[in-house]
Coordinates of C-alpha atoms in Angstrom, one line a residue:
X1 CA 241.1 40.4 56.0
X2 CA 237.6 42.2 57.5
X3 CA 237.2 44.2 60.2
X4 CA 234.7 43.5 62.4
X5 CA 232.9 46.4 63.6
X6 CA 231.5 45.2 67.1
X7 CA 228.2 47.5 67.8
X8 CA 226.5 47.5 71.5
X9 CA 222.9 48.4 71.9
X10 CA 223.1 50.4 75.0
X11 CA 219.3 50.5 76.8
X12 CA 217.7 54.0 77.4
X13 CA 217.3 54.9 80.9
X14 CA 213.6 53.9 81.7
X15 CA 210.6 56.8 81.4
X16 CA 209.1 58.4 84.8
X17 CA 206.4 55.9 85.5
X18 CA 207.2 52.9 83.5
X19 CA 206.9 50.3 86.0
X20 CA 206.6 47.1 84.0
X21 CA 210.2 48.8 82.3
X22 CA 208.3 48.2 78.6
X23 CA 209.7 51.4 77.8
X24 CA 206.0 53.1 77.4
X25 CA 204.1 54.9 79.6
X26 CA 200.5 52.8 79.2
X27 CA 197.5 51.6 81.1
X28 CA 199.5 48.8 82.8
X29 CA 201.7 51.4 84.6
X30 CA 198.6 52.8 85.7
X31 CA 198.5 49.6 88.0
X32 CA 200.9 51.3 90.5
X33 CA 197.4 51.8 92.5
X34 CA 197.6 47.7 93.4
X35 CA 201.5 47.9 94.0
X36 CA 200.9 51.0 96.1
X37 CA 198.2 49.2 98.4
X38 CA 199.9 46.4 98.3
X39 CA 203.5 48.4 99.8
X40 CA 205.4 46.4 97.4
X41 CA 206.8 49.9 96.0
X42 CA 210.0 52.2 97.3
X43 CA 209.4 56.1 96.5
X44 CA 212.4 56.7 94.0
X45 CA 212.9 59.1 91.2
X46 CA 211.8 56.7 88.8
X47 CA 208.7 56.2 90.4
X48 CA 207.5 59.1 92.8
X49 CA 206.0 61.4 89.6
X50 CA 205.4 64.2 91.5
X51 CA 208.5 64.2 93.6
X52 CA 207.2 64.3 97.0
X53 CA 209.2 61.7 98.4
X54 CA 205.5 59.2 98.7
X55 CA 204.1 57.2 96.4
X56 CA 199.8 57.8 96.4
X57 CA 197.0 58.4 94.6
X58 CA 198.4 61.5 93.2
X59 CA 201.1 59.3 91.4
X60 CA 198.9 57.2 90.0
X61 CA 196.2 59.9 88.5
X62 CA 199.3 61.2 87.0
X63 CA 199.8 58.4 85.3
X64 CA 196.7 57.9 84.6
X65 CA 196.0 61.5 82.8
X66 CA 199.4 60.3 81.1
X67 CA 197.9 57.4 79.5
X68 CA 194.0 58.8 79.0
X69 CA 195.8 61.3 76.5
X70 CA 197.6 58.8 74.9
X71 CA 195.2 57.0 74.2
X72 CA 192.1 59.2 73.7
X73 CA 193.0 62.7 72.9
X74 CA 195.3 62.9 69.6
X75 CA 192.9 62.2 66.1
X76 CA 194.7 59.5 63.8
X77 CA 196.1 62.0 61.5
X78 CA 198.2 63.9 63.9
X79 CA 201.6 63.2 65.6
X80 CA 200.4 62.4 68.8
X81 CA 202.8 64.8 70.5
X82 CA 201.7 66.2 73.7
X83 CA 203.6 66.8 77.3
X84 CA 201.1 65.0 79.8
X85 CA 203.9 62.4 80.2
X86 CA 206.9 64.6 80.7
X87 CA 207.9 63.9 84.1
X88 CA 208.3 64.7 87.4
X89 CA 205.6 67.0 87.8
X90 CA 205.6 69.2 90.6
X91 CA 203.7 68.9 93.3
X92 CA 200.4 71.7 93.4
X93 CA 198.9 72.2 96.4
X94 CA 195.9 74.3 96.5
X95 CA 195.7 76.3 99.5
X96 CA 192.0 77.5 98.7
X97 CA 191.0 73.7 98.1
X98 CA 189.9 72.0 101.3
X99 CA 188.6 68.3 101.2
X100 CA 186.8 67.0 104.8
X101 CA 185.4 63.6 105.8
X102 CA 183.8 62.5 107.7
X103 CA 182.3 59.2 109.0
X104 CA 178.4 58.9 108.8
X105 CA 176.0 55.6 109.2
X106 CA 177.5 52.5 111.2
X107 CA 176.5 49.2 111.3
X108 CA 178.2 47.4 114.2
X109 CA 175.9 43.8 113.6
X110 CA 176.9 43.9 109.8
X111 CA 180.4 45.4 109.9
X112 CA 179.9 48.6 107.7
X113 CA 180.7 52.0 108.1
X114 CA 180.0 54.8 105.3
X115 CA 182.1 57.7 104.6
X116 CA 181.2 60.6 103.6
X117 CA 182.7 63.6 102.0
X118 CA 182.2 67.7 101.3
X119 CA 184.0 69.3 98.8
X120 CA 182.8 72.7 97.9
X121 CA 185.6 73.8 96.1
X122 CA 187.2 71.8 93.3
X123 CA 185.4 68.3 92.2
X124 CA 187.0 65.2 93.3
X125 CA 189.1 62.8 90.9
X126 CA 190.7 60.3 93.1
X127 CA 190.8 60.2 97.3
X128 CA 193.5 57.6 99.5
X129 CA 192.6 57.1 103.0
X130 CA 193.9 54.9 106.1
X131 CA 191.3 53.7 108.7
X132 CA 192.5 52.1 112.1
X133 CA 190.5 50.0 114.1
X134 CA 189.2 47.5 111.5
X135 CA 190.2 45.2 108.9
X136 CA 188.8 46.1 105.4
X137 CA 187.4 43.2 103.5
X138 CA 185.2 45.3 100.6
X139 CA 184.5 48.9 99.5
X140 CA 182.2 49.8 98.1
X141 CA 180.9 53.3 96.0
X142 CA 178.3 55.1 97.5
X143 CA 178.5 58.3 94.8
X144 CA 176.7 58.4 91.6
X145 CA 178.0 55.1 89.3
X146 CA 177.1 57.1 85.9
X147 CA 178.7 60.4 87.0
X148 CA 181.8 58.5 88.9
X149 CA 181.9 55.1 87.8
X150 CA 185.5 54.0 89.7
X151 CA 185.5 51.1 91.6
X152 CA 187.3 52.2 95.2
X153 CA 190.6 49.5 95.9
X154 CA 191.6 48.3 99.3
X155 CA 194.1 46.4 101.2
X156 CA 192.7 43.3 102.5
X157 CA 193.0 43.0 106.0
X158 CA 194.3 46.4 106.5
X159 CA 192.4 49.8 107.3
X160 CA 194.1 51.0 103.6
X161 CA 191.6 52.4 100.5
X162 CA 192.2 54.0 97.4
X163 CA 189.6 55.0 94.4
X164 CA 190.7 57.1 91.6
X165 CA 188.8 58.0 87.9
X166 CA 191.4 56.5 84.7
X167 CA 189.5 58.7 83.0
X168 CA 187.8 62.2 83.1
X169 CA 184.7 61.6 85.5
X170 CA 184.5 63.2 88.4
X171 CA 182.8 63.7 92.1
X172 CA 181.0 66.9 92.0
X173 CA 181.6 69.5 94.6
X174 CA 179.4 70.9 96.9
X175 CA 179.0 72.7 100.3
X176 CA 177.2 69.9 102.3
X177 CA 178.3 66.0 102.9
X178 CA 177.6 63.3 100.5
X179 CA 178.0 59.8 100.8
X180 CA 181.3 58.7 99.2
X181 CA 181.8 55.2 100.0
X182 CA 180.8 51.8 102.4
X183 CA 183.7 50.2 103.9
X184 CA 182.9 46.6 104.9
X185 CA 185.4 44.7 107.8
X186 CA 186.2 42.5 110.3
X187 CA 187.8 42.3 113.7
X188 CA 186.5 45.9 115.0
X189 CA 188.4 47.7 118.1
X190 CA 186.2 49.7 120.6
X191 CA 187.6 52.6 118.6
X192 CA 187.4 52.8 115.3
X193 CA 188.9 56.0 113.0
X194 CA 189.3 57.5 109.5
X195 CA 193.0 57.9 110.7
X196 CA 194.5 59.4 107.9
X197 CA 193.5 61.4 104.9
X198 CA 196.7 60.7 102.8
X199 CA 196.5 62.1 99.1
X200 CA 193.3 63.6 97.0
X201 CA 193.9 64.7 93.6
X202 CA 191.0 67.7 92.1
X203 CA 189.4 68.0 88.7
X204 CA 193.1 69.9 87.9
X205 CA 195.2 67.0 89.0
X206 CA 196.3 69.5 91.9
X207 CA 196.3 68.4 95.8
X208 CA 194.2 70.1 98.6
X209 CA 194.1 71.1 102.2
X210 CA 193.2 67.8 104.0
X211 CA 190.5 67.9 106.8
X212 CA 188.6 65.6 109.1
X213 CA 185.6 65.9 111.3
X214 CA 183.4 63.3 113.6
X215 CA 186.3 60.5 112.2
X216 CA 186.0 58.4 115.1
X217 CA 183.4 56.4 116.6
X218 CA 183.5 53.6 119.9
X219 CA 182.1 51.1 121.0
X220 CA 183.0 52.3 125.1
X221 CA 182.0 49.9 127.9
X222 CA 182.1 46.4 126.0
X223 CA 184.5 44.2 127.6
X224 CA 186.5 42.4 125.7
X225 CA 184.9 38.6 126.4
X226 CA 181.1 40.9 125.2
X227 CA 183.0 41.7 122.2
X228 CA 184.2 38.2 121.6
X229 CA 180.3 37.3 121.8
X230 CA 179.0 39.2 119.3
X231 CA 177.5 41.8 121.7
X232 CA 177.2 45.1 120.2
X233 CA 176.1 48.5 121.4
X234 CA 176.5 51.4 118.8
X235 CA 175.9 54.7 119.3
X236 CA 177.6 54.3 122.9
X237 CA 178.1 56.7 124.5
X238 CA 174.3 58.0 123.5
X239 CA 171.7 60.9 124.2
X240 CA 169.0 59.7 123.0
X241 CA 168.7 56.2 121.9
X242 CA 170.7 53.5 121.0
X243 CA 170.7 49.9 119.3
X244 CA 172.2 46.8 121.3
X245 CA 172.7 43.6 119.3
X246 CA 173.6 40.4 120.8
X247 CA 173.9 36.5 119.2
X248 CA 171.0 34.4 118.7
X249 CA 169.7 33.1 122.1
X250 CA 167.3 30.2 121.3
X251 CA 164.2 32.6 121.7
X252 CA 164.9 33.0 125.6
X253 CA 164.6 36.9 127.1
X254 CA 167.5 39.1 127.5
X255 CA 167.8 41.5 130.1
X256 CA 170.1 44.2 130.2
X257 CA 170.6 46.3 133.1
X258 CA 172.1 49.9 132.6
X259 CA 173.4 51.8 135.6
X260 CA 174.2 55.7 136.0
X261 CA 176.7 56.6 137.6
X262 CA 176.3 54.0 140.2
X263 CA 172.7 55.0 140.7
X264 CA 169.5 53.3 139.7
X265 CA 170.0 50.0 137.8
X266 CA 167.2 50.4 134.8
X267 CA 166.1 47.2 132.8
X268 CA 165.0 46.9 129.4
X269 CA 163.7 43.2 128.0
X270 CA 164.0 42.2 124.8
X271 CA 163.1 39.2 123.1
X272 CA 166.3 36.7 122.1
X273 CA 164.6 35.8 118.7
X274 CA 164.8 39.6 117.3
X275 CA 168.7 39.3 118.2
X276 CA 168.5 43.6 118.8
X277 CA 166.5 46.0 120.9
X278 CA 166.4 49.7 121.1
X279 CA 167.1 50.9 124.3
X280 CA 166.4 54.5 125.3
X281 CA 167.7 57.6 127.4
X282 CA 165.3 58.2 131.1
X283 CA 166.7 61.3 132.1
X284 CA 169.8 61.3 132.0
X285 CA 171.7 64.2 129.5
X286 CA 174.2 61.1 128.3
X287 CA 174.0 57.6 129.0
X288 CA 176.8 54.9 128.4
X289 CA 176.4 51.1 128.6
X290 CA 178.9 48.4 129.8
X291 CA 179.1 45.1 129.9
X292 CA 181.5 42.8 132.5

């Protein structure tokens, strides 16, 4: 008579990372950047590498410095032992690192804003940021494509953006603003705002002190119907000079009439077939215009 020796294969707890539960820590975990815009993930232990109790851009850099020495780093002939996957790390941040953006050129008849960004510190590896007031429908780099060549991610529909390196390049830093990205959208408030700065990881996979400056800009004084068709008026409030755009108007004139503080009524003319005209200050320190 045998005995039968039953044997169970018990499964090892899954790795710190492993999302696709493969057992390995690879380029397709790396794709927690998509799961993370997406808000189709829960912070847990087995997920939140750093341990913060969020899941960002930090988590997925992680990841991805996890899986760039996996796969580039160790020669053929060696054992391929290294610790850049032993996780949780713990959470750096990097009191004399400060990160600040900032909003720069806005196009309010093509629905573009850029961002820009100074860094004189520490160079930049990835950023995640939240804008309110528009609905993202393309990003786009505005840094160097041969010294950064990552291609920001976004949320469609929502004011959420993420861009990080899988590799080793790098956004240089530097004491002025540069031009870091061009967000493209849709259905734009009168207020529109970098609203939140929410992870950036430095060249040392380390986080910084967050800032932001000029985040906000309005379009004050357009009615909602004006903004329903197609009017806009951008910089508004202005001191100098600012740009009205309206819809096509089968080539008739368009008058607008600009009043101060209940004072004069001033008129500018400009042709409909141009679909824009520049209209500028009198004498005034700061001039606003509305429309009923």
């Amino acid at each position: 008579m045998r005995n039968w020796i039953a044997q169970a294969t018990v499964a090892a707890p899954p790795s710190i990372g492993d999302l696709d539960l493969n057992s390995q820590q690879n380029t397709s975990d790396v794709g927690i950047c998509e799961r993370i815009l997406g808000n189709d993930l829960t912070p847990m232990p087995c997920n939140d590498i750093d341990q913060d109790g969020n899941l960002t851009v930090t988590d997925a850099a992680l990841m991805a410095y996890c899986d760039y020495w996996n796969t580039y780093n160790h020669p053929p002939d060696s054992n391929a032992v290294h610790d850049h996957c032993s996780f949780p790390f713990i959470e750096i941040i990097n009191p004399f690192d400060s990160v600040t953006f900032s909003i720069g050129a806005v196009d309010l008849v093509n629905n573009t804003l850029d961002i820009h960004v100074k860094n004189p510190n520490r160079k930049i590896l990835g950023y995640e940021l939240l804008l309110s007031g528009v609905q993202i429908t393309n990003v786009e780099s505005l840094y160097d494509p041969i010294a950064y060549p990552a291609v920001p991610q976004f949320a469609f529909g929502t004011g959420h953006l993420m861009c990080l390196s899988a590799v080793d390049s790098l956004i240089e830093r530097g004491p002025l603003y540069k031009p870091l990205c061009r967000v493209h959208f849709m259905n734009p408030e009168p207020l529109i705002c970098i609203q939140e700065v929410i992870d950036v990881v430095n060249e040392n996979y380390h986080n910084n002190l967050n800032y932001l400056e000029n985040e906000c800009v309005t379009s004050t004084g357009l009615s909602e119907v004006a903004l329903d068709q197609g009017i806009r008026v951008f910089p508004n409030p202005f001191s100098e000079q600012t740009l009205v755009s309206y819809p096509p108007t089968s080539g008739k004139a368009v008058l607008l009439e600009r009043s101060m503080q209940e004072r004069a009524v001033l008129r500018d003319r400009g042709c409909g077939r141009f679909r824009r005209f520049a209209s500028k200050r009198r004498t005034w320190p700061q001039a606003a215009i509305n429309t009923a």
